[in-house]
XYZ file of C-alpha atoms in Angstrom:
208
model
C 92.062 19.870 29.362
C 94.810 17.568 30.165
C 98.085 18.353 28.350
C 100.053 15.265 27.072
C 103.507 16.541 26.581
C 106.324 14.571 24.843
C 110.077 15.532 25.196
C 112.278 14.074 22.385
C 115.998 14.646 22.962
C 118.926 12.272 22.781
C 120.698 14.004 25.658
C 119.473 12.836 29.149
C 120.344 16.198 30.754
C 118.097 18.023 28.506
C 115.299 15.705 28.940
C 115.555 16.052 32.758
C 115.951 19.844 32.573
C 112.837 20.247 30.213
C 110.822 17.919 32.286
C 111.570 20.121 35.451
C 110.665 23.427 33.706
C 107.486 22.021 32.136
C 106.317 20.656 35.432
C 106.942 24.034 37.082
C 105.065 25.751 34.190
C 102.101 23.512 34.638
C 102.066 23.791 38.494
C 102.057 27.654 38.178
C 99.157 27.487 35.794
C 97.409 24.637 37.532
C 97.260 22.513 34.336
C 96.885 18.830 34.440
C 99.794 17.311 32.398
C 101.413 14.056 31.657
C 105.125 14.095 30.553
C 106.797 11.300 28.510
C 110.477 11.424 27.433
C 111.957 9.746 24.520
C 115.680 9.779 23.321
C 115.257 8.861 19.687
C 112.748 9.782 16.986
C 112.169 6.071 16.400
C 110.993 5.452 20.086
C 108.557 8.345 19.731
C 106.927 6.970 16.615
C 106.756 3.537 18.053
C 105.129 4.547 21.272
C 102.928 7.366 19.847
C 100.895 5.178 17.611
C 97.692 6.262 19.448
C 98.452 9.896 18.783
C 97.976 11.065 22.444
C 100.666 13.701 22.474
C 99.313 17.225 22.012
C 102.589 19.159 22.637
C 105.997 18.021 21.619
C 109.387 19.564 22.601
C 111.583 18.331 19.969
C 115.365 18.284 19.452
C 116.690 18.449 15.800
C 120.294 16.931 15.885
C 119.533 13.249 16.798
C 121.082 9.868 15.846
C 119.519 8.151 12.792
C 116.151 10.015 12.247
C 116.565 13.763 13.068
C 113.840 16.047 14.498
C 112.853 17.682 11.208
C 112.153 14.240 9.594
C 110.383 13.182 12.771
C 108.145 16.463 12.539
C 107.297 15.649 8.844
C 106.025 12.207 9.675
C 104.071 13.579 12.775
C 102.411 16.233 10.333
C 101.281 13.509 7.810
C 98.965 12.035 10.590
C 98.370 14.824 12.871
C 97.731 18.520 12.164
C 96.788 19.723 15.546
C 99.865 18.696 17.681
C 101.837 21.594 18.761
C 105.553 21.304 17.703
C 108.281 23.244 19.415
C 111.752 22.838 18.245
C 114.422 22.992 21.175
C 117.888 23.033 19.685
C 121.251 24.441 19.614
C 121.410 24.993 15.867
C 120.133 27.927 13.604
C 120.394 25.891 10.447
C 116.905 24.350 10.336
C 114.650 27.354 10.866
C 113.161 27.153 7.351
C 112.313 23.484 7.843
C 110.438 24.544 11.021
C 108.054 26.711 8.724
C 107.511 23.752 6.477
C 106.183 21.569 9.374
C 104.132 24.449 10.698
C 106.132 24.360 14.097
C 104.857 26.641 16.690
C 108.314 27.882 17.653
C 111.919 27.403 17.545
C 113.744 27.828 20.782
C 117.609 28.009 20.720
C 119.535 26.245 23.466
C 120.442 27.205 26.199
C 116.685 28.424 26.729
C 115.236 30.471 29.507
C 112.395 29.542 31.598
C 110.684 32.854 30.693
C 110.968 32.105 26.835
C 109.866 28.307 27.406
C 106.688 29.468 29.307
C 105.691 32.022 26.740
C 105.909 29.383 23.939
C 103.937 26.744 26.192
C 101.373 29.441 27.023
C 100.710 29.904 23.128
C 100.488 26.116 22.748
C 97.867 25.723 25.427
C 95.952 28.617 24.047
C 95.912 27.095 20.553
C 94.914 23.584 21.763
C 92.009 25.171 23.687
C 90.813 26.692 20.490
C 91.315 23.607 18.628
C 89.282 21.632 21.236
C 86.198 23.735 20.791
C 83.680 22.082 18.529
C 80.180 22.460 17.058
C 78.134 19.252 17.750
C 75.184 18.892 15.248
C 72.789 16.270 14.143
C 72.447 16.299 10.323
C 70.503 13.732 8.453
C 70.254 11.574 11.602
C 73.973 11.479 12.202
C 75.744 13.261 14.997
C 78.650 15.287 13.679
C 81.515 17.087 15.604
C 83.000 20.128 13.588
C 85.975 21.916 15.194
C 85.646 25.617 15.278
C 88.942 25.851 13.734
C 87.891 24.209 10.604
C 84.809 26.499 10.071
C 85.642 29.266 7.583
C 82.168 30.858 7.346
C 78.526 30.063 7.650
C 75.816 31.497 5.400
C 72.158 31.239 5.224
C 69.723 30.992 2.373
C 66.013 31.086 2.934
C 65.664 28.519 5.782
C 68.992 26.604 5.274
C 72.381 27.100 6.696
C 75.584 26.071 5.022
C 78.697 25.445 7.115
C 81.835 25.873 5.138
C 84.577 23.724 6.754
C 86.785 21.058 5.473
C 83.415 19.805 3.990
C 80.292 21.718 3.509
C 77.246 20.927 5.913
C 73.725 21.824 5.261
C 71.100 22.088 7.820
C 67.771 23.717 8.544
C 67.963 25.907 11.469
C 67.852 29.723 12.060
C 71.338 31.339 12.053
C 70.653 33.007 15.407
C 70.210 29.660 17.154
C 73.381 28.203 15.688
C 75.242 31.515 16.739
C 74.536 30.734 20.431
C 76.704 27.619 20.213
C 79.719 29.602 18.753
C 82.432 31.687 20.637
C 83.457 35.324 20.123
C 86.035 34.027 17.374
C 83.004 34.312 14.835
C 81.282 37.637 13.748
C 78.227 38.449 11.807
C 78.818 40.216 8.457
C 75.130 41.356 7.732
C 72.081 39.190 8.210
C 73.393 36.115 6.211
C 76.833 35.431 7.105
C 79.012 34.358 10.118
C 82.690 34.574 9.579
C 85.614 32.912 11.461
C 87.814 35.864 12.361
C 90.917 33.769 12.247
C 90.440 33.338 8.463
C 89.873 36.972 7.751
C 92.644 38.290 5.143
C 91.161 41.762 4.417
C 88.104 43.913 5.351
C 86.836 46.745 3.085
C 83.669 48.918 3.519
C 81.525 46.323 1.468
C 83.598 43.051 1.693
C 85.299 40.576 4.007
C 87.895 38.721 2.208
C 88.952 35.383 3.538
C 92.320 33.503 3.192
C-alpha cells in the first residue's frame, strides 16, 4: 500500500521537520510514500479535490481557516483519512474527538511519539483497505471489511449486514475463506466482526 501523506502547517520550519521525520519513518519500515506540504487550509482543500491523501498531519492555529474547521470539511467527504493533529495548544482536544482524529500530538513532538502514531495510522489504513468482492445479481460489489458488522445465514441464503444489507446464495464456510481473523463464528449461523463487539455473555454477543 502506498501512503499519501499531507502536512498542513503555516510554519515552514515545521513543514520541513515533519517531512524529514516522516521520510525517516517510511524508510525504516520500507513503506512507499508521497509527501505533500501545504501552508494553508485553503490550499489543501483546493489541491485535494481528488481525495488522494490518506494520512494528514494537521496544525490547528493557522491563518484564515484553522485546522479544526479543515478537519470538519475533510470528514464531510472522507471518513477513512487518518487525521493527526500536531499543535502547540491543548485548547482543542475536545474538537479532535468530534472529527474522529487519530491522535493529538503536542509540539515539540518527539520522533518516538510520531512514529507510534504513524504506525497506528498505517495499521488502520491496511484494515480499511481490505474488502470483500462479490457478484450479486450480476453486479460486482466491493464491501470493505470495516463496514461489515456481521453475516448471518438462513437456509441457503447469506445476509451481509454493512452500510447496506446484501443477500446472496452461498454457503457460509465459502464466504468465510475470503475474510480475515477479524471475524469470528458465533454458532453455525453467524460471523461477527470483532471490531463491533461491545459485550459477550454466555449466550449472546452484543454489538455496538
